PDB file of C-alpha atoms and ligand atoms in Angstrom:
ATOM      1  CA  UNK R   2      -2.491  18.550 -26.673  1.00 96.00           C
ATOM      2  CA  UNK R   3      -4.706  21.610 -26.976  1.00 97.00           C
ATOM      3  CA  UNK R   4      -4.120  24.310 -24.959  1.00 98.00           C
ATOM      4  CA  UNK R   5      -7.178  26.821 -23.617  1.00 97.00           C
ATOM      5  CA  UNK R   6      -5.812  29.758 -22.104  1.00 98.00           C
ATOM      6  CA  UNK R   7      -8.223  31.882 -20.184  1.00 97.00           C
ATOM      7  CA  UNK R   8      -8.244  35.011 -18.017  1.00 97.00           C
ATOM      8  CA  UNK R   9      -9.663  33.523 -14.988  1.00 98.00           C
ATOM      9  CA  UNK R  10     -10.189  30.264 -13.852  1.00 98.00           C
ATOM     10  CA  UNK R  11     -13.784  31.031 -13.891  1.00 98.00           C
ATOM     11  CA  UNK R  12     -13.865  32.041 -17.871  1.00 98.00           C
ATOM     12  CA  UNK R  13     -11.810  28.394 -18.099  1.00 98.00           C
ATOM     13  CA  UNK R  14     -14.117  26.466 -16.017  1.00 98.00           C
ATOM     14  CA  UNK R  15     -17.399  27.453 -18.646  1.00 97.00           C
ATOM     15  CA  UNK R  16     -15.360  26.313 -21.177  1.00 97.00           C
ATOM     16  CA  UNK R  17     -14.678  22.984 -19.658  1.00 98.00           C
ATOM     17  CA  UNK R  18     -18.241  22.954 -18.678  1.00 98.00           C
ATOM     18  CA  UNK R  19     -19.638  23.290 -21.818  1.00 97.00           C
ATOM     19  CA  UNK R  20     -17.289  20.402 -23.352  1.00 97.00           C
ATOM     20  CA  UNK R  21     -18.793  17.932 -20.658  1.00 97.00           C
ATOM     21  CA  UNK R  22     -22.581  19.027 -21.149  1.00 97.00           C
ATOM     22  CA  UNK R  23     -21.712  18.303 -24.763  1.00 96.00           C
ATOM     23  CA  UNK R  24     -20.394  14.822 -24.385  1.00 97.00           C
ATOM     24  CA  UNK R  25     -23.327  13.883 -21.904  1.00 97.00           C
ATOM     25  CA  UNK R  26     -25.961  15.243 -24.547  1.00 95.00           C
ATOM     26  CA  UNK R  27     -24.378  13.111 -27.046  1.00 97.00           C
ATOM     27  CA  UNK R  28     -23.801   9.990 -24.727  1.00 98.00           C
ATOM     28  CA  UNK R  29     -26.269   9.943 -22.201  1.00 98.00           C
ATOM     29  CA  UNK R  30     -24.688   6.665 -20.810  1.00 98.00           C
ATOM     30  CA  UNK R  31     -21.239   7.899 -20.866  1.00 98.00           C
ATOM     31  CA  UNK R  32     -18.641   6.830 -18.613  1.00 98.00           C
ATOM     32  CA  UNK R  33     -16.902   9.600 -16.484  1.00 98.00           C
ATOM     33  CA  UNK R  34     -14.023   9.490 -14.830  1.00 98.00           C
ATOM     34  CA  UNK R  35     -13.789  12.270 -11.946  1.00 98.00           C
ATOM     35  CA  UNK R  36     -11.048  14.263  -9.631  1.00 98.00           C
ATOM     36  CA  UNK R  37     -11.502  16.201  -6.347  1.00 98.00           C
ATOM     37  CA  UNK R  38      -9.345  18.887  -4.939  1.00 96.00           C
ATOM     38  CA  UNK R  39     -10.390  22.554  -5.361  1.00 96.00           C
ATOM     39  CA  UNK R  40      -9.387  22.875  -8.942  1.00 98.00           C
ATOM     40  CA  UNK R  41     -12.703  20.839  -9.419  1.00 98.00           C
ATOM     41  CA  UNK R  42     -15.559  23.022  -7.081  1.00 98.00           C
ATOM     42  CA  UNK R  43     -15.856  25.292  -9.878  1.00 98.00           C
ATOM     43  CA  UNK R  44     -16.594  22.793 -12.392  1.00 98.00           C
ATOM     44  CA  UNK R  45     -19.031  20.701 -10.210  1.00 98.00           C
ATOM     45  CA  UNK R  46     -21.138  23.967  -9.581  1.00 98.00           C
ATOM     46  CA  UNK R  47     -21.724  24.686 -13.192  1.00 98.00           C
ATOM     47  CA  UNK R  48     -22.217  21.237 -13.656  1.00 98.00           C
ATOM     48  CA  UNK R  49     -24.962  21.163 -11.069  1.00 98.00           C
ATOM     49  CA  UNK R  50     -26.331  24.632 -12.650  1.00 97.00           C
ATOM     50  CA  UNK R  51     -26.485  23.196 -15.322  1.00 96.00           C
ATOM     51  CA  UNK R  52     -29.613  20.433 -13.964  1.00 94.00           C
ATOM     52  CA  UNK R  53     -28.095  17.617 -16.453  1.00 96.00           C
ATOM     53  CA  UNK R  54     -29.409  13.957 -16.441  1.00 97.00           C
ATOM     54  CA  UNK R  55     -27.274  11.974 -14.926  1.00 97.00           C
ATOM     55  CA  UNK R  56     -28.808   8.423 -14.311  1.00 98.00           C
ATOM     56  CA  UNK R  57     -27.645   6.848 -17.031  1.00 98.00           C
ATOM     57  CA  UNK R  58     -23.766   8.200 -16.564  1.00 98.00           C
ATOM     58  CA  UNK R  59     -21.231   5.843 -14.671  1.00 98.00           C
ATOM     59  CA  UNK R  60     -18.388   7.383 -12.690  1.00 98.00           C
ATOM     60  CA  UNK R  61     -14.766   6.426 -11.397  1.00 98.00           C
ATOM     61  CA  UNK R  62     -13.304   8.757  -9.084  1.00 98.00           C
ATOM     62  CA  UNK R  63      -9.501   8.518  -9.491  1.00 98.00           C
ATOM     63  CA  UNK R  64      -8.423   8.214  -5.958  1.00 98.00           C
ATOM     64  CA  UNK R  65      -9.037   8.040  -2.152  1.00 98.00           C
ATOM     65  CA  UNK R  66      -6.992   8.652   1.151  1.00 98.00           C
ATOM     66  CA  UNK R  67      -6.308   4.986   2.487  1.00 98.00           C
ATOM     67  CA  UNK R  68      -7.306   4.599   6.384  1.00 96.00           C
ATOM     68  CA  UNK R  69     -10.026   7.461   6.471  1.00 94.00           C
ATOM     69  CA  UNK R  70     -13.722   6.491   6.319  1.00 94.00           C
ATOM     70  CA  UNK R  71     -15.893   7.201   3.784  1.00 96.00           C
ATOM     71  CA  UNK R  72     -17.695   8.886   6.350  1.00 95.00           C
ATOM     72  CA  UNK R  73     -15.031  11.604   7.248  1.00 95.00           C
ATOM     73  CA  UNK R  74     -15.804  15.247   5.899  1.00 95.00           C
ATOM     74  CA  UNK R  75     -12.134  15.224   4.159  1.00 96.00           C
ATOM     75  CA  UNK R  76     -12.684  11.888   2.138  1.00 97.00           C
ATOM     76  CA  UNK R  77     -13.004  11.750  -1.714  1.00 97.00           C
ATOM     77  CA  UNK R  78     -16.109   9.938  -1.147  1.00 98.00           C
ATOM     78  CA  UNK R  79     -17.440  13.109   0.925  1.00 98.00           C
ATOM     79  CA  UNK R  80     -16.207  15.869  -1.206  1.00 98.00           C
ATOM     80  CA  UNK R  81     -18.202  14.078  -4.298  1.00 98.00           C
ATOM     81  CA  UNK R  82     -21.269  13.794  -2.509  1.00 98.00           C
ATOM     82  CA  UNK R  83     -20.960  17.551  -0.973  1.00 98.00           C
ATOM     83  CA  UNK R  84     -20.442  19.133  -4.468  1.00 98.00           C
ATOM     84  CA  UNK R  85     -21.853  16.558  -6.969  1.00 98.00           C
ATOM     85  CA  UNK R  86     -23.727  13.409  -6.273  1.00 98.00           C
ATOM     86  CA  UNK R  87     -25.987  14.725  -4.008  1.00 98.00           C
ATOM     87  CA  UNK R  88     -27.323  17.299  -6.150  1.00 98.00           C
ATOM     88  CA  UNK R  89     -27.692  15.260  -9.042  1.00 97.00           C
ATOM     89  CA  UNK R  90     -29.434  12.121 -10.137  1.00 97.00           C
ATOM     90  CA  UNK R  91     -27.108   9.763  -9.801  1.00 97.00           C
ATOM     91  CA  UNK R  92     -27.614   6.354  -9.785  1.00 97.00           C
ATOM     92  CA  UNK R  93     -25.398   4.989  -6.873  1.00 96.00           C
ATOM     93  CA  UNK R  94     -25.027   2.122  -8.679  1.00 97.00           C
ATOM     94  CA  UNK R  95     -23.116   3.362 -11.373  1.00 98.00           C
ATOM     95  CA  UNK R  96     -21.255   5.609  -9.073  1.00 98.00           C
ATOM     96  CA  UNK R  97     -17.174   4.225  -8.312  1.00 98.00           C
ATOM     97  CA  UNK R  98     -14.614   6.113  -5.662  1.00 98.00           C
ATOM     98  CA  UNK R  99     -11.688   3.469  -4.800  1.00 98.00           C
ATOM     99  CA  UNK R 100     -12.262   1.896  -0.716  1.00 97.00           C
ATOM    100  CA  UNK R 101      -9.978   3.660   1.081  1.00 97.00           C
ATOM    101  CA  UNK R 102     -10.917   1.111   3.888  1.00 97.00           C
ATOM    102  CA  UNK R 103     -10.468  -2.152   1.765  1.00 97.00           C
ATOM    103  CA  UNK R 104      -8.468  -5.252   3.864  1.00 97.00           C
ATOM    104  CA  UNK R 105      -6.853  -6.283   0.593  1.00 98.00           C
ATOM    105  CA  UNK R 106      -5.723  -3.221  -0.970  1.00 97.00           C
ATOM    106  CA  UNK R 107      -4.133  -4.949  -4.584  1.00 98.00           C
ATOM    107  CA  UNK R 108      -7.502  -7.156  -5.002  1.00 98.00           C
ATOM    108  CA  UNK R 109      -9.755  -3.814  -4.561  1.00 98.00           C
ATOM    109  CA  UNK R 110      -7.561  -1.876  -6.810  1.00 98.00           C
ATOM    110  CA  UNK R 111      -7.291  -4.768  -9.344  1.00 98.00           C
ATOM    111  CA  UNK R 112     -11.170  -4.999  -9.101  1.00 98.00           C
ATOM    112  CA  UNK R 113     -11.604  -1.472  -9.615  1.00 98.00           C
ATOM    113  CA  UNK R 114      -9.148  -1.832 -12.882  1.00 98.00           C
ATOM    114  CA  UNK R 115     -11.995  -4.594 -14.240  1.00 98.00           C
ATOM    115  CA  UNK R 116     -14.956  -2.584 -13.313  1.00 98.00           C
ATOM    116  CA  UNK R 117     -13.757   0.425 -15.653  1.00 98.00           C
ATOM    117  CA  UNK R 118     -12.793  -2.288 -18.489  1.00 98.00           C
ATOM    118  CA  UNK R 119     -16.280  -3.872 -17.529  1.00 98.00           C
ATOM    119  CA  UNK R 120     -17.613   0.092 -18.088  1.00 98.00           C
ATOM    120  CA  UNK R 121     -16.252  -0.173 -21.442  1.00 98.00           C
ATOM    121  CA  UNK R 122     -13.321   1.994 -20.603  1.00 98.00           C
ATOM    122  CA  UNK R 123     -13.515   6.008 -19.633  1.00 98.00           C
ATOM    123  CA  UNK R 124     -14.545   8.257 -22.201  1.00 98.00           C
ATOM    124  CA  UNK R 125     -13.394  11.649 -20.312  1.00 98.00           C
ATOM    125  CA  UNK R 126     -11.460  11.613 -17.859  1.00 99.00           C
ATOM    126  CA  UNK R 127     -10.936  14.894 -15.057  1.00 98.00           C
ATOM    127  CA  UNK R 128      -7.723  15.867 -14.078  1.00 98.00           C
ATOM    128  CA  UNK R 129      -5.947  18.218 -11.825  1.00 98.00           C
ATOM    129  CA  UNK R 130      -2.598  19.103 -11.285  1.00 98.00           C
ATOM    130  CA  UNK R 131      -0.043  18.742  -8.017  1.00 96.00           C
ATOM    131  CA  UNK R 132       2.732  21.733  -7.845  1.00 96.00           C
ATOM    132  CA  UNK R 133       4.812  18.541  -8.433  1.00 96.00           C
ATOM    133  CA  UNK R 134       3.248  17.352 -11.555  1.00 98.00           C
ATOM    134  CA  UNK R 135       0.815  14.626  -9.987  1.00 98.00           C
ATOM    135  CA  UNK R 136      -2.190  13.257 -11.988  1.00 98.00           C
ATOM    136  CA  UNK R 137      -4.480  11.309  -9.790  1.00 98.00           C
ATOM    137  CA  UNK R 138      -2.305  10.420  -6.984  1.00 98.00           C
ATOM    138  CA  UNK R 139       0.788   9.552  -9.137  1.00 98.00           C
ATOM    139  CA  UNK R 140       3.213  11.305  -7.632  1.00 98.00           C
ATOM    140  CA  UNK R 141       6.916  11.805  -9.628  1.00 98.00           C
ATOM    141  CA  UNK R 142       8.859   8.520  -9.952  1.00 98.00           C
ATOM    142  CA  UNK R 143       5.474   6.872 -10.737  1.00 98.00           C
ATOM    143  CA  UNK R 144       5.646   4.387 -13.430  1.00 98.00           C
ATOM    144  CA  UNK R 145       4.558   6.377 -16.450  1.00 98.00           C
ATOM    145  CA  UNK R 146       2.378   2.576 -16.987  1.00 98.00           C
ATOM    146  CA  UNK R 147       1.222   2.184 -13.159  1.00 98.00           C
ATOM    147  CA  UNK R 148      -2.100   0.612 -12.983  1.00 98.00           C
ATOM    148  CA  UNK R 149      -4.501   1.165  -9.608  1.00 98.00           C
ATOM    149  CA  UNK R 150      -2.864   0.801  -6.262  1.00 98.00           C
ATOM    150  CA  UNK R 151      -1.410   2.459  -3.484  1.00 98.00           C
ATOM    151  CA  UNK R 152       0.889   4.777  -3.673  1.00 98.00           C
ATOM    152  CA  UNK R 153       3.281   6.832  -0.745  1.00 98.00           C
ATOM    153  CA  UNK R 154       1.975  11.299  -0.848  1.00 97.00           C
ATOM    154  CA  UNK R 155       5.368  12.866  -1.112  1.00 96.00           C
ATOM    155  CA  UNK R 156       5.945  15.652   1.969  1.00 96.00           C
ATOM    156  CA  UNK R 157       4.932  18.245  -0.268  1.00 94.00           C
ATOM    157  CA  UNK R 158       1.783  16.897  -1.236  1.00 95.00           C
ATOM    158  CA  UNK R 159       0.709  16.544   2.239  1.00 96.00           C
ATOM    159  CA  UNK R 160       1.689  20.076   2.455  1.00 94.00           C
ATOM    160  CA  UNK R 161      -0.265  21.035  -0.188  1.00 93.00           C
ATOM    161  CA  UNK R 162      -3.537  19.028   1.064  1.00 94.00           C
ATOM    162  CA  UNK R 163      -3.399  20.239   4.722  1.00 94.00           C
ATOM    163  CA  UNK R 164      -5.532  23.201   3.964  1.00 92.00           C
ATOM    164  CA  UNK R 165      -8.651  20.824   4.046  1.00 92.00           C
ATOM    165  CA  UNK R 166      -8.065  19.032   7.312  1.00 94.00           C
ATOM    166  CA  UNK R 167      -7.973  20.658  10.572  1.00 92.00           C
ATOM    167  CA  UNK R 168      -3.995  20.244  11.142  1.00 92.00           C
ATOM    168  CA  UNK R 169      -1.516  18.622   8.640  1.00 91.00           C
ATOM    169  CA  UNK R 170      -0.826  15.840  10.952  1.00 94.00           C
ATOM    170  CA  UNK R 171      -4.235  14.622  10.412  1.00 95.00           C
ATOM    171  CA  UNK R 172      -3.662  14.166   6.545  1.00 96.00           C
ATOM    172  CA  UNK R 173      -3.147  10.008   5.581  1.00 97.00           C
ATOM    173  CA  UNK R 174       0.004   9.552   3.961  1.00 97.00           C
ATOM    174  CA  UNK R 175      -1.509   6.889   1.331  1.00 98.00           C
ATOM    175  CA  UNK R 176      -3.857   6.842  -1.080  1.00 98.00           C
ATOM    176  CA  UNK R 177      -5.484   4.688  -4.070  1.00 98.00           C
ATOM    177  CA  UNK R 178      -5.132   6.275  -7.344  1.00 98.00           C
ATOM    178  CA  UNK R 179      -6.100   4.910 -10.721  1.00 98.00           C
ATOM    179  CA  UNK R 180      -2.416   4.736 -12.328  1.00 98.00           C
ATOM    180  CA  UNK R 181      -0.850   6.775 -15.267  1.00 98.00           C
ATOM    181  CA  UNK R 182      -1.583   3.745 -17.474  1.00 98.00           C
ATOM    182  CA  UNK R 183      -5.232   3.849 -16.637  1.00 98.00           C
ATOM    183  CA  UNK R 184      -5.352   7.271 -17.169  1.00 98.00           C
ATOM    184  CA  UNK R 185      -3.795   7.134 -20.458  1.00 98.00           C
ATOM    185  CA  UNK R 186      -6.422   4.596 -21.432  1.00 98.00           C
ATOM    186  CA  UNK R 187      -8.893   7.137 -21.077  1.00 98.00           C
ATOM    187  CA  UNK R 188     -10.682   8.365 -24.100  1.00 98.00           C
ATOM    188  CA  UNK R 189     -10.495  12.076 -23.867  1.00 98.00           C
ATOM    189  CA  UNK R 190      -8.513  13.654 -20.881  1.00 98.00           C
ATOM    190  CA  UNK R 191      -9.345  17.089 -19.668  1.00 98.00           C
ATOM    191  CA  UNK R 192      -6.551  18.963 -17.171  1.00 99.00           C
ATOM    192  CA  UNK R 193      -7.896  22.154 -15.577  1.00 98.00           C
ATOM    193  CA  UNK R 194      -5.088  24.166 -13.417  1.00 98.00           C
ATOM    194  CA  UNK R 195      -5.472  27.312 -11.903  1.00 98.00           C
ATOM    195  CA  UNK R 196      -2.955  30.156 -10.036  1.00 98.00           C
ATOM    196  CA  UNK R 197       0.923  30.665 -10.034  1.00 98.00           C
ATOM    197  CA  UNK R 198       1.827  27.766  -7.864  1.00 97.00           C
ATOM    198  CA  UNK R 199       0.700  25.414 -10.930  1.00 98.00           C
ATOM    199  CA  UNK R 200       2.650  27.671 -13.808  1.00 98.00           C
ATOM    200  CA  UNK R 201       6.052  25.575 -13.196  1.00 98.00           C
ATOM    201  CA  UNK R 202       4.220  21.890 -12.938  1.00 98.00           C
ATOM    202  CA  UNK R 203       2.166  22.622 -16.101  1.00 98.00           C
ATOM    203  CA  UNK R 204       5.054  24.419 -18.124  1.00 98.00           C
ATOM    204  CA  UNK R 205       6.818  20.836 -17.469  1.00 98.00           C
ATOM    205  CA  UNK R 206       4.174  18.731 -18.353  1.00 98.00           C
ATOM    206  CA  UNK R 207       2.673  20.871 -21.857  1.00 98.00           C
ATOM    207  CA  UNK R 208       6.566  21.798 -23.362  1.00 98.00           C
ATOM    208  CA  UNK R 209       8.971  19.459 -20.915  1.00 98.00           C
ATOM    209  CA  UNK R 210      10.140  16.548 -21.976  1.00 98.00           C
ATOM    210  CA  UNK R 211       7.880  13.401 -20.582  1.00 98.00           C
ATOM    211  CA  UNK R 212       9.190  12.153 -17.361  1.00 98.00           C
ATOM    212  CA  UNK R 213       8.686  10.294 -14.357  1.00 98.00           C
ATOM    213  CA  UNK R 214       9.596  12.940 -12.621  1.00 98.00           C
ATOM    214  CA  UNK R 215       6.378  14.962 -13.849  1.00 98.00           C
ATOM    215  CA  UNK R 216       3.947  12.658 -14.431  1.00 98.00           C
ATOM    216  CA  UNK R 217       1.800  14.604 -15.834  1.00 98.00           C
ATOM    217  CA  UNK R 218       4.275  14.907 -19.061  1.00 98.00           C
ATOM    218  CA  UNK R 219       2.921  11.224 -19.876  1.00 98.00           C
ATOM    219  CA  UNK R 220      -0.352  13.302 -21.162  1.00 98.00           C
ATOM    220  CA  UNK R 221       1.933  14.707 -24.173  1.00 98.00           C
ATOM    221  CA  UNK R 222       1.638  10.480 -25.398  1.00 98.00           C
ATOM    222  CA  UNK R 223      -2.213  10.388 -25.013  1.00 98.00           C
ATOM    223  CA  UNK R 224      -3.680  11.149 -28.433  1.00 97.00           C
ATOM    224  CA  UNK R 225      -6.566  14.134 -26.999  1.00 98.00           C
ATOM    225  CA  UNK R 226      -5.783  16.311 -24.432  1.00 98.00           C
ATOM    226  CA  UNK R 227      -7.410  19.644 -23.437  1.00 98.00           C
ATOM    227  CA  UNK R 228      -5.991  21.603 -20.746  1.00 98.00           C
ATOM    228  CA  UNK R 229      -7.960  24.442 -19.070  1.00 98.00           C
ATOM    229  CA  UNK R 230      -5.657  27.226 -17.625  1.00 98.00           C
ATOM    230  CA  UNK R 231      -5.915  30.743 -16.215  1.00 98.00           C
ATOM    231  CA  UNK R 232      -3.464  33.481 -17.029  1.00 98.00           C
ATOM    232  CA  UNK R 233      -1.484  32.614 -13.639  1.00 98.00           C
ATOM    233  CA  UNK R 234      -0.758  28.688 -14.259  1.00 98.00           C
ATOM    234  CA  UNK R 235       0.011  29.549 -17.724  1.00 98.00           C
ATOM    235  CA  UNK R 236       2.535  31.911 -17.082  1.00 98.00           C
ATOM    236  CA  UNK R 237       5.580  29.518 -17.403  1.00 98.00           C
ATOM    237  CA  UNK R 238       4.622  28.564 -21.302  1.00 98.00           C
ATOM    238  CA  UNK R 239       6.989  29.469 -23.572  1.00 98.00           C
ATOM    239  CA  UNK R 240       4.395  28.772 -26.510  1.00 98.00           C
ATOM    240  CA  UNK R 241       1.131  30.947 -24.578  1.00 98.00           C
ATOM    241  CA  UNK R 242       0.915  33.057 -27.092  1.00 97.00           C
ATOM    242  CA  UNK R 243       0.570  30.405 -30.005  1.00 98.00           C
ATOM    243  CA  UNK R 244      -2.107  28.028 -27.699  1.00 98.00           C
ATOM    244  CA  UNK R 245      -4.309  31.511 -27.612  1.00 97.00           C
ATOM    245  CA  UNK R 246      -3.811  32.157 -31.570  1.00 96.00           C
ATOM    246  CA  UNK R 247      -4.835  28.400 -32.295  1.00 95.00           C
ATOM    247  CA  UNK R 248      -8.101  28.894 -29.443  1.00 94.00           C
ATOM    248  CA  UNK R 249      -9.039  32.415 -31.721  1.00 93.00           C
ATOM    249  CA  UNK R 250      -8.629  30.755 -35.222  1.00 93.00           C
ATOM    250  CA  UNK R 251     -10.548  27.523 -34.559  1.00 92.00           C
ATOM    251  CA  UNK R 252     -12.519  26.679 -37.474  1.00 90.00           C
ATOM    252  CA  UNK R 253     -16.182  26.713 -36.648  1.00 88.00           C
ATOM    253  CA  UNK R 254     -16.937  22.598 -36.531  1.00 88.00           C
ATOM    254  CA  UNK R 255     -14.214  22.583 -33.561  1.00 86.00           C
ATOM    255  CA  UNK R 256     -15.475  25.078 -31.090  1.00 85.00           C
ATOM    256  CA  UNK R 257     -16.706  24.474 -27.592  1.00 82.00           C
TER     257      UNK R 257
HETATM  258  C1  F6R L 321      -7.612  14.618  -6.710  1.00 69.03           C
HETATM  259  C2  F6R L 321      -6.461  14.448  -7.600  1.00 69.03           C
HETATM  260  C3  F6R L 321      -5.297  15.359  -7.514  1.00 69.03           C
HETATM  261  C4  F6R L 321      -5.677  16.841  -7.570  1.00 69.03           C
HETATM  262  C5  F6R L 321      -4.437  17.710  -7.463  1.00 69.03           C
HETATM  263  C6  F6R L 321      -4.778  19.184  -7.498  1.00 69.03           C
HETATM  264  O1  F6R L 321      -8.632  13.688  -7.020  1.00 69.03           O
HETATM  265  O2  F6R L 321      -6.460  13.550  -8.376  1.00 69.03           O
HETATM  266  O3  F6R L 321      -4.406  15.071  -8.562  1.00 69.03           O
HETATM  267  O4  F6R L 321      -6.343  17.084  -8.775  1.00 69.03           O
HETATM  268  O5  F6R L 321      -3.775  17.418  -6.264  1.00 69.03           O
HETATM  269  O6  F6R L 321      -5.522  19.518  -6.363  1.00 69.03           O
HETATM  270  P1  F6R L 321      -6.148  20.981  -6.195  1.00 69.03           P
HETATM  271  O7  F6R L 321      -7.197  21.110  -7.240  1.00 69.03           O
HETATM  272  O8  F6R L 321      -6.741  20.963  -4.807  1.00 69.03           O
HETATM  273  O9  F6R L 321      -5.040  21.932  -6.369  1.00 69.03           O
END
């Protein structure tokens, strides 16, 4: 797992920026997959900035609320097309965000499992953090091989999430989420986590040991990782000051 710690989430977010442009440069027809939440608003702006082409690019969002329409301002479908899609070329076509409004909820997840395989797999996948370790919408307990499906938010989740809907009763309590498994099948998985209420989940997930109970810890089996931090989520590492000495003595070849 490589570390990148950086003074604001700003300086972090360039970074991270700069390792995507790369990959689409190199792989015009690369497959993406994406997060929401406001860990990513940052990232979707410089993308934008950045006026990339992105017809040829597939993308698999790694979760939506269940029972909301695409429609409604607080989906995953919406956020995407607020801060992304809509200000790049997309082709719909190759764009993916699990139904949140499908009848049969294990056949849409199981079909969204074969359209990434049919995709040729994910070659980066975006990740955020929960303040209780959650990738995607895996939420601790999760089966550290879970596949696509539905899974329960935990109380504090819904907490958490509340800031984007009008009153926290409003926020679903189930979502689709590409599972831990998926994820892990990914070829490169980027984490970006921001401010002190991530320091504790992240310190668990980069020097903990792996656990259901973080989820996130399952990254620490996936062969290339990069997490993005500010000075504020990585406050908890024991080991900061060795991920910023390997960052400043990176041989040439390997810098972003
Ligand atoms: C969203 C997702 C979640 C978020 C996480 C952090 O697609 O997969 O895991 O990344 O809840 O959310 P923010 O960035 O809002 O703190």
């Amino acid at each position: 797992m490589e570390i990148i710690i950086q003074p604001t989430p700003a300086a972090a977010t360039q970074i991270a920026a700069r390792l995507m442009v790369r990959l689409i440069q190199e792989k015009p027809a690369a497959v993406l997959g994406l997060a929401t939440g406001g860990t990513m608003e940052l990232l979707y702006r410089e993308l934008v900035a950045k006026k990339l082409d992105w017809s040829k690019l597939t993308t698999f969002n790694l979760d939506e609320y269940v029972g909301i329409s695409p429609m409604h301002p607080q989906s995953y479908h919406s956020f995407m097309w607020e801060k992304l899609f809509s200000h790049a070329n997309v082709s719909i076509k190759n764009v993916h965000i699990p139904d949140g409004l499908a009848k049969d909820v294990p056949a849409a997840c199981a079909h969204y499992e074969q359209k990434i395989s049919a995709a040729g797999g994910i070659d980066l996948q975006l990740l955020g953090i929960g303040t209780d370790g959650h990738i995607g919408f895996n939420e601790p307990t999760s089966s550290l091989a879970s596949r696509t499906r539905i899974k329960t938010l935990t109380p504090q989740t819904r907490k958490d999430n509340a800031r984007f809907f009008d009153s926290q009763e409003e926020v679903p309590y189930h979502v689709i989420t590409m599972g831990i498994g998926t994820i892990l099948e990914s070829r490169h998985c980027v984490l970006l986590a921001f401010g002190k209420n991530k320091a504790r989940a992240i310190a668990e997930a980069v020097e903990g040991p792996i656990t259901a109970m973080n989820p996130a810890s399952a990254l620490q089996l996936h062969r290339k990782v990069t997490v993005f931090l500010d000075e504020d989520a990585a406050a908890e590492l024991k080991m900061r000051d060795y991920y910023r000495w390997v960052f400043e003595q990176k041989p040439d070849w390997q810098k972003v």
